[in-house]
Amino acid sequence: MKKSLYLLALLVLLGVTAFAQKKSKKDYLVTISTNQGTIRLVLFEDTPKHRENFLKLVKQKFYDGTTFHRVINDFMIQGGDPNSKDEDPNNDGAGGPQAPIPAEILPHHKHIYGALAAARMGDQMNPKRESSGSQFYLVENHEGVPFLDKQYTVYGQVIDGLSVIDKIAEAPKDYRDRPTQDIKMTVTAKKMPKKKITKLYGYRYE
């Protein structure tokens, strides 16, 4: 009886594993379109809360019309704040969904060139290092920014359009690091075979 139950459990486990493997043969290709060019990226499967939240917002067209409101050359470009849609530049950086996302800080996800990471409040106000409900940044420093590793959740990687990040980071800006001309975005996500993503953009899945 015990042996039969063990075999049944094993078969169920193998079935779930096979289903998961079959399901993971496709991925979402995220496209960020701006007046400076197009950026394409993928979202990591082992940061599921951030992945699901980002895709949900994309589906809702939440990001469309928002801007990259904070850009620092040799560092990063930040966007995703719904406040950046209005006419008041002074509130940019303070908006977004009220509910934060629990941290998914993993040691193997580094702040390399083109990494997608979640913005958040500082440790003093946010000791759990929970992420903003919508704001994100893309690493522009070609050498990466390792001092941010294990501090913020990295949950994706740019696989095409790195030069566009550079171009945005170099845009004229004011004393708040806000571009003097709005750099608006439209964000879409398309599900496609991982093999096709690898063939088109050279990104290799582990």
PDB file of C-alpha atoms in Angstrom:
ATOM      1  CA  MET A   1       0.000   0.000   0.000  1.00  0.00           C
ATOM      2  CA  LYS A   2       2.774   2.420   0.986  1.00  0.00           C
ATOM      3  CA  LYS A   3       4.681   1.514  -2.170  1.00  0.00           C
ATOM      4  CA  SER A   4       1.607   2.192  -4.313  1.00  0.00           C
ATOM      5  CA  LEU A   5       1.077   5.564  -2.678  1.00  0.00           C
ATOM      6  CA  TYR A   6       4.740   6.407  -3.204  1.00  0.00           C
ATOM      7  CA  LEU A   7       4.524   5.523  -6.907  1.00  0.00           C
ATOM      8  CA  LEU A   8       1.331   7.541  -7.281  1.00  0.00           C
ATOM      9  CA  ALA A   9       2.954  10.575  -5.628  1.00  0.00           C
ATOM     10  CA  LEU A  10       6.004  10.184  -7.854  1.00  0.00           C
ATOM     11  CA  LEU A  11       3.873  10.039 -10.992  1.00  0.00           C
ATOM     12  CA  VAL A  12       1.976  13.157  -9.923  1.00  0.00           C
ATOM     13  CA  LEU A  13       5.264  14.960  -9.250  1.00  0.00           C
ATOM     14  CA  LEU A  14       6.674  13.948 -12.623  1.00  0.00           C
ATOM     15  CA  GLY A  15       3.483  15.068 -14.284  1.00  0.00           C
ATOM     16  CA  VAL A  16       3.636  18.495 -12.630  1.00  0.00           C
ATOM     17  CA  THR A  17       7.315  18.821 -13.554  1.00  0.00           C
ATOM     18  CA  ALA A  18       6.643  17.890 -17.156  1.00  0.00           C
ATOM     19  CA  PHE A  19       3.779  20.409 -17.296  1.00  0.00           C
ATOM     20  CA  ALA A  20       5.995  23.150 -15.844  1.00  0.00           C
ATOM     21  CA  GLN A  21       8.732  22.377 -18.353  1.00  0.00           C
ATOM     22  CA  LYS A  22       6.242  22.395 -21.200  1.00  0.00           C
ATOM     23  CA  LYS A  23       4.746  25.658 -19.995  1.00  0.00           C
ATOM     24  CA  SER A  24       8.155  27.335 -19.687  1.00  0.00           C
ATOM     25  CA  LYS A  25       9.055  26.769 -23.342  1.00  0.00           C
ATOM     26  CA  LYS A  26       7.568  30.200 -24.036  1.00  0.00           C
ATOM     27  CA  ASP A  27       8.300  33.557 -22.475  1.00  0.00           C
ATOM     28  CA  TYR A  28       7.105  37.146 -22.690  1.00  0.00           C
ATOM     29  CA  LEU A  29       9.138  39.556 -24.774  1.00  0.00           C
ATOM     30  CA  VAL A  30       8.586  43.008 -23.291  1.00  0.00           C
ATOM     31  CA  THR A  31       8.977  46.002 -25.611  1.00  0.00           C
ATOM     32  CA  ILE A  32       9.423  49.563 -24.343  1.00  0.00           C
ATOM     33  CA  SER A  33       8.913  52.037 -27.180  1.00  0.00           C
ATOM     34  CA  THR A  34      10.151  55.627 -26.791  1.00  0.00           C
ATOM     35  CA  ASN A  35      10.933  58.590 -29.010  1.00  0.00           C
ATOM     36  CA  GLN A  36      14.603  57.711 -28.459  1.00  0.00           C
ATOM     37  CA  GLY A  37      14.249  54.144 -29.730  1.00  0.00           C
ATOM     38  CA  THR A  38      13.033  50.699 -28.691  1.00  0.00           C
ATOM     39  CA  ILE A  39      14.148  48.580 -25.748  1.00  0.00           C
ATOM     40  CA  ARG A  40      13.354  44.870 -25.468  1.00  0.00           C
ATOM     41  CA  LEU A  41      13.693  42.801 -22.326  1.00  0.00           C
ATOM     42  CA  VAL A  42      12.716  39.573 -20.587  1.00  0.00           C
ATOM     43  CA  LEU A  43      11.447  39.067 -17.038  1.00  0.00           C
ATOM     44  CA  PHE A  44      12.986  36.460 -14.744  1.00  0.00           C
ATOM     45  CA  GLU A  45      10.808  33.494 -13.799  1.00  0.00           C
ATOM     46  CA  ASP A  46      12.366  33.162 -10.332  1.00  0.00           C
ATOM     47  CA  THR A  47      11.068  36.599  -9.293  1.00  0.00           C
ATOM     48  CA  PRO A  48       7.404  35.692  -9.882  1.00  0.00           C
ATOM     49  CA  LYS A  49       5.770  38.460  -7.838  1.00  0.00           C
ATOM     50  CA  HIS A  50       7.583  41.194  -9.753  1.00  0.00           C
ATOM     51  CA  ARG A  51       7.118  39.416 -13.070  1.00  0.00           C
ATOM     52  CA  GLU A  52       3.364  38.975 -12.580  1.00  0.00           C
ATOM     53  CA  ASN A  53       2.906  42.550 -11.359  1.00  0.00           C
ATOM     54  CA  PHE A  54       4.815  44.023 -14.299  1.00  0.00           C
ATOM     55  CA  LEU A  55       2.886  41.949 -16.843  1.00  0.00           C
ATOM     56  CA  LYS A  56      -0.407  42.872 -15.177  1.00  0.00           C
ATOM     57  CA  LEU A  57       0.409  46.573 -15.450  1.00  0.00           C
ATOM     58  CA  VAL A  58       1.483  46.170 -19.082  1.00  0.00           C
ATOM     59  CA  LYS A  59      -1.806  44.435 -19.886  1.00  0.00           C
ATOM     60  CA  GLN A  60      -3.672  47.315 -18.227  1.00  0.00           C
ATOM     61  CA  LYS A  61      -1.636  49.806 -20.327  1.00  0.00           C
ATOM     62  CA  PHE A  62      -0.618  51.380 -17.019  1.00  0.00           C
ATOM     63  CA  TYR A  63       2.816  52.398 -18.300  1.00  0.00           C
ATOM     64  CA  ASP A  64       1.642  53.924 -21.568  1.00  0.00           C
ATOM     65  CA  GLY A  65       2.235  57.665 -21.452  1.00  0.00           C
ATOM     66  CA  THR A  66       4.513  57.555 -18.402  1.00  0.00           C
ATOM     67  CA  THR A  67       8.030  58.919 -18.771  1.00  0.00           C
ATOM     68  CA  PHE A  68      11.585  58.182 -17.764  1.00  0.00           C
ATOM     69  CA  HIS A  69      11.454  60.868 -15.099  1.00  0.00           C
ATOM     70  CA  ARG A  70      14.921  60.394 -13.562  1.00  0.00           C
ATOM     71  CA  VAL A  71      18.036  59.771 -15.634  1.00  0.00           C
ATOM     72  CA  ILE A  72      21.643  59.744 -14.459  1.00  0.00           C
ATOM     73  CA  ASN A  73      24.394  59.181 -16.986  1.00  0.00           C
ATOM     74  CA  ASP A  74      26.760  56.295 -16.115  1.00  0.00           C
ATOM     75  CA  PHE A  75      24.187  55.031 -13.608  1.00  0.00           C
ATOM     76  CA  MET A  76      20.566  54.299 -14.557  1.00  0.00           C
ATOM     77  CA  ILE A  77      17.280  55.540 -16.028  1.00  0.00           C
ATOM     78  CA  GLN A  78      14.092  55.353 -13.941  1.00  0.00           C
ATOM     79  CA  GLY A  79      10.434  55.358 -14.982  1.00  0.00           C
ATOM     80  CA  GLY A  80       7.024  53.872 -14.374  1.00  0.00           C
ATOM     81  CA  ASP A  81       5.479  56.606 -12.195  1.00  0.00           C
ATOM     82  CA  PRO A  82       1.869  57.431 -13.183  1.00  0.00           C
ATOM     83  CA  ASN A  83       2.407  60.948 -11.810  1.00  0.00           C
ATOM     84  CA  SER A  84       4.667  61.596 -14.804  1.00  0.00           C
ATOM     85  CA  LYS A  85       1.571  61.627 -17.016  1.00  0.00           C
ATOM     86  CA  ASP A  86       0.263  64.881 -15.527  1.00  0.00           C
ATOM     87  CA  GLU A  87       1.401  68.449 -16.087  1.00  0.00           C
ATOM     88  CA  ASP A  88       3.177  68.810 -12.726  1.00  0.00           C
ATOM     89  CA  PRO A  89       6.837  67.719 -12.911  1.00  0.00           C
ATOM     90  CA  ASN A  90       7.286  68.255  -9.176  1.00  0.00           C
ATOM     91  CA  ASN A  91       5.361  65.116  -8.204  1.00  0.00           C
ATOM     92  CA  ASP A  92       7.286  62.772 -10.493  1.00  0.00           C
ATOM     93  CA  GLY A  93       8.820  59.936  -8.528  1.00  0.00           C
ATOM     94  CA  ALA A  94       6.229  59.994  -5.746  1.00  0.00           C
ATOM     95  CA  GLY A  95       3.423  57.991  -7.379  1.00  0.00           C
ATOM     96  CA  GLY A  96       2.399  54.446  -8.117  1.00  0.00           C
ATOM     97  CA  PRO A  97       0.172  51.724  -6.651  1.00  0.00           C
ATOM     98  CA  GLN A  98      -0.068  51.915  -2.876  1.00  0.00           C
ATOM     99  CA  ALA A  99       0.591  48.215  -2.261  1.00  0.00           C
ATOM    100  CA  PRO A 100       4.340  47.440  -2.391  1.00  0.00           C
ATOM    101  CA  ILE A 101       5.724  44.195  -3.789  1.00  0.00           C
ATOM    102  CA  PRO A 102       7.538  41.883  -1.352  1.00  0.00           C
ATOM    103  CA  ALA A 103      11.284  41.821  -1.983  1.00  0.00           C
ATOM    104  CA  GLU A 104      12.628  39.039  -4.216  1.00  0.00           C
ATOM    105  CA  ILE A 105      16.310  39.856  -3.864  1.00  0.00           C
ATOM    106  CA  LEU A 106      18.347  36.942  -5.211  1.00  0.00           C
ATOM    107  CA  PRO A 107      22.167  36.866  -5.095  1.00  0.00           C
ATOM    108  CA  HIS A 108      22.594  35.585  -8.650  1.00  0.00           C
ATOM    109  CA  HIS A 109      20.688  38.507 -10.181  1.00  0.00           C
ATOM    110  CA  LYS A 110      23.226  41.297 -10.454  1.00  0.00           C
ATOM    111  CA  HIS A 111      22.978  44.957 -11.407  1.00  0.00           C
ATOM    112  CA  ILE A 112      24.729  44.451 -14.728  1.00  0.00           C
ATOM    113  CA  TYR A 113      24.386  46.691 -17.789  1.00  0.00           C
ATOM    114  CA  GLY A 114      20.749  46.552 -18.888  1.00  0.00           C
ATOM    115  CA  ALA A 115      19.393  44.955 -15.707  1.00  0.00           C
ATOM    116  CA  LEU A 116      15.760  45.735 -14.856  1.00  0.00           C
ATOM    117  CA  ALA A 117      15.222  46.422 -11.151  1.00  0.00           C
ATOM    118  CA  ALA A 118      12.483  47.750  -8.903  1.00  0.00           C
ATOM    119  CA  ALA A 119      12.719  51.163  -7.281  1.00  0.00           C
ATOM    120  CA  ARG A 120      11.801  51.369  -3.610  1.00  0.00           C
ATOM    121  CA  MET A 121      11.766  53.515  -0.477  1.00  0.00           C
ATOM    122  CA  GLY A 122      14.954  53.657   1.591  1.00  0.00           C
ATOM    123  CA  ASP A 123      15.815  51.170   4.331  1.00  0.00           C
ATOM    124  CA  GLN A 124      14.891  53.532   7.176  1.00  0.00           C
ATOM    125  CA  MET A 125      11.265  53.705   6.041  1.00  0.00           C
ATOM    126  CA  ASN A 126      11.266  50.328   4.365  1.00  0.00           C
ATOM    127  CA  PRO A 127      13.359  47.794   6.328  1.00  0.00           C
ATOM    128  CA  LYS A 128      11.872  44.856   4.400  1.00  0.00           C
ATOM    129  CA  ARG A 129      13.114  46.434   1.152  1.00  0.00           C
ATOM    130  CA  GLU A 130       9.733  46.061  -0.495  1.00  0.00           C
ATOM    131  CA  SER A 131       9.528  47.321  -4.059  1.00  0.00           C
ATOM    132  CA  SER A 132       7.481  50.131  -5.568  1.00  0.00           C
ATOM    133  CA  GLY A 133       4.242  48.913  -7.089  1.00  0.00           C
ATOM    134  CA  SER A 134       5.220  50.231 -10.530  1.00  0.00           C
ATOM    135  CA  GLN A 135       8.465  52.205 -10.651  1.00  0.00           C
ATOM    136  CA  PHE A 136      11.530  50.530 -12.134  1.00  0.00           C
ATOM    137  CA  TYR A 137      14.974  51.382 -13.396  1.00  0.00           C
ATOM    138  CA  LEU A 138      17.344  50.100 -16.067  1.00  0.00           C
ATOM    139  CA  VAL A 139      21.078  49.997 -15.331  1.00  0.00           C
ATOM    140  CA  GLU A 140      22.972  52.200 -17.794  1.00  0.00           C
ATOM    141  CA  ASN A 141      26.500  51.906 -16.438  1.00  0.00           C
ATOM    142  CA  HIS A 142      28.378  49.558 -18.767  1.00  0.00           C
ATOM    143  CA  GLU A 143      30.363  48.154 -15.862  1.00  0.00           C
ATOM    144  CA  GLY A 144      27.225  47.592 -13.801  1.00  0.00           C
ATOM    145  CA  VAL A 145      26.459  49.036 -10.375  1.00  0.00           C
ATOM    146  CA  PRO A 146      27.446  46.225  -7.970  1.00  0.00           C
ATOM    147  CA  PHE A 147      26.967  48.375  -4.862  1.00  0.00           C
ATOM    148  CA  LEU A 148      23.204  47.950  -5.428  1.00  0.00           C
ATOM    149  CA  ASP A 149      23.425  44.153  -5.488  1.00  0.00           C
ATOM    150  CA  LYS A 150      21.435  42.468  -2.696  1.00  0.00           C
ATOM    151  CA  GLN A 151      19.800  45.840  -1.974  1.00  0.00           C
ATOM    152  CA  TYR A 152      17.104  45.994  -4.656  1.00  0.00           C
ATOM    153  CA  THR A 153      15.135  43.348  -6.545  1.00  0.00           C
ATOM    154  CA  VAL A 154      16.527  42.695 -10.023  1.00  0.00           C
ATOM    155  CA  TYR A 155      13.826  40.967 -12.057  1.00  0.00           C
ATOM    156  CA  GLY A 156      14.677  41.254 -15.737  1.00  0.00           C
ATOM    157  CA  GLN A 157      17.290  41.948 -18.380  1.00  0.00           C
ATOM    158  CA  VAL A 158      17.405  44.088 -21.510  1.00  0.00           C
ATOM    159  CA  ILE A 159      18.279  41.904 -24.498  1.00  0.00           C
ATOM    160  CA  ASP A 160      18.005  44.498 -27.275  1.00  0.00           C
ATOM    161  CA  GLY A 161      18.294  48.291 -27.341  1.00  0.00           C
ATOM    162  CA  LEU A 162      21.067  48.904 -24.820  1.00  0.00           C
ATOM    163  CA  SER A 163      22.186  51.906 -26.881  1.00  0.00           C
ATOM    164  CA  VAL A 164      18.741  53.427 -26.353  1.00  0.00           C
ATOM    165  CA  ILE A 165      19.305  53.322 -22.581  1.00  0.00           C
ATOM    166  CA  ASP A 166      22.572  55.202 -23.158  1.00  0.00           C
ATOM    167  CA  LYS A 167      20.810  57.772 -25.322  1.00  0.00           C
ATOM    168  CA  ILE A 168      18.114  58.388 -22.712  1.00  0.00           C
ATOM    169  CA  ALA A 169      20.708  58.665 -19.922  1.00  0.00           C
ATOM    170  CA  GLU A 170      22.520  61.372 -21.888  1.00  0.00           C
ATOM    171  CA  ALA A 171      19.389  63.493 -22.404  1.00  0.00           C
ATOM    172  CA  PRO A 172      19.493  67.119 -21.140  1.00  0.00           C
ATOM    173  CA  LYS A 173      17.979  67.312 -17.657  1.00  0.00           C
ATOM    174  CA  ASP A 174      17.216  69.697 -14.824  1.00  0.00           C
ATOM    175  CA  TYR A 175      18.559  69.798 -11.254  1.00  0.00           C
ATOM    176  CA  ARG A 176      16.272  66.903 -10.250  1.00  0.00           C
ATOM    177  CA  ASP A 177      17.731  64.672 -12.996  1.00  0.00           C
ATOM    178  CA  ARG A 178      14.429  64.938 -14.874  1.00  0.00           C
ATOM    179  CA  PRO A 179      14.781  65.214 -18.672  1.00  0.00           C
ATOM    180  CA  THR A 180      13.883  68.691 -19.879  1.00  0.00           C
ATOM    181  CA  GLN A 181      11.881  67.086 -22.690  1.00  0.00           C
ATOM    182  CA  ASP A 182       9.517  64.255 -21.757  1.00  0.00           C
ATOM    183  CA  ILE A 183      10.689  60.795 -22.797  1.00  0.00           C
ATOM    184  CA  LYS A 184       7.393  58.930 -22.852  1.00  0.00           C
ATOM    185  CA  MET A 185       7.011  55.189 -23.166  1.00  0.00           C
ATOM    186  CA  THR A 186       4.573  52.627 -24.478  1.00  0.00           C
ATOM    187  CA  VAL A 187       5.031  49.112 -23.106  1.00  0.00           C
ATOM    188  CA  THR A 188       3.784  45.857 -24.630  1.00  0.00           C
ATOM    189  CA  ALA A 189       4.397  42.176 -23.920  1.00  0.00           C
ATOM    190  CA  LYS A 190       4.174  39.363 -26.451  1.00  0.00           C
ATOM    191  CA  LYS A 191       4.409  35.675 -25.631  1.00  0.00           C
ATOM    192  CA  MET A 192       6.718  33.744 -27.928  1.00  0.00           C
ATOM    193  CA  PRO A 193       8.915  30.624 -27.942  1.00  0.00           C
ATOM    194  CA  LYS A 194      12.123  30.981 -25.969  1.00  0.00           C
ATOM    195  CA  LYS A 195      14.006  29.486 -28.918  1.00  0.00           C
ATOM    196  CA  LYS A 196      12.758  32.323 -31.108  1.00  0.00           C
ATOM    197  CA  ILE A 197      13.821  34.946 -28.548  1.00  0.00           C
ATOM    198  CA  THR A 198      17.273  33.352 -28.462  1.00  0.00           C
ATOM    199  CA  LYS A 199      17.457  33.276 -32.264  1.00  0.00           C
ATOM    200  CA  LEU A 200      16.357  36.894 -32.687  1.00  0.00           C
ATOM    201  CA  TYR A 201      18.233  38.518 -29.807  1.00  0.00           C
ATOM    202  CA  GLY A 202      20.921  36.077 -28.694  1.00  0.00           C
ATOM    203  CA  TYR A 203      19.590  35.772 -25.149  1.00  0.00           C
ATOM    204  CA  ARG A 204      20.225  32.330 -23.719  1.00  0.00           C
ATOM    205  CA  TYR A 205      18.029  30.878 -21.013  1.00  0.00           C
ATOM    206  CA  GLU A 206      19.662  28.917 -18.205  1.00  0.00           C
TER     207      GLU A 206
END
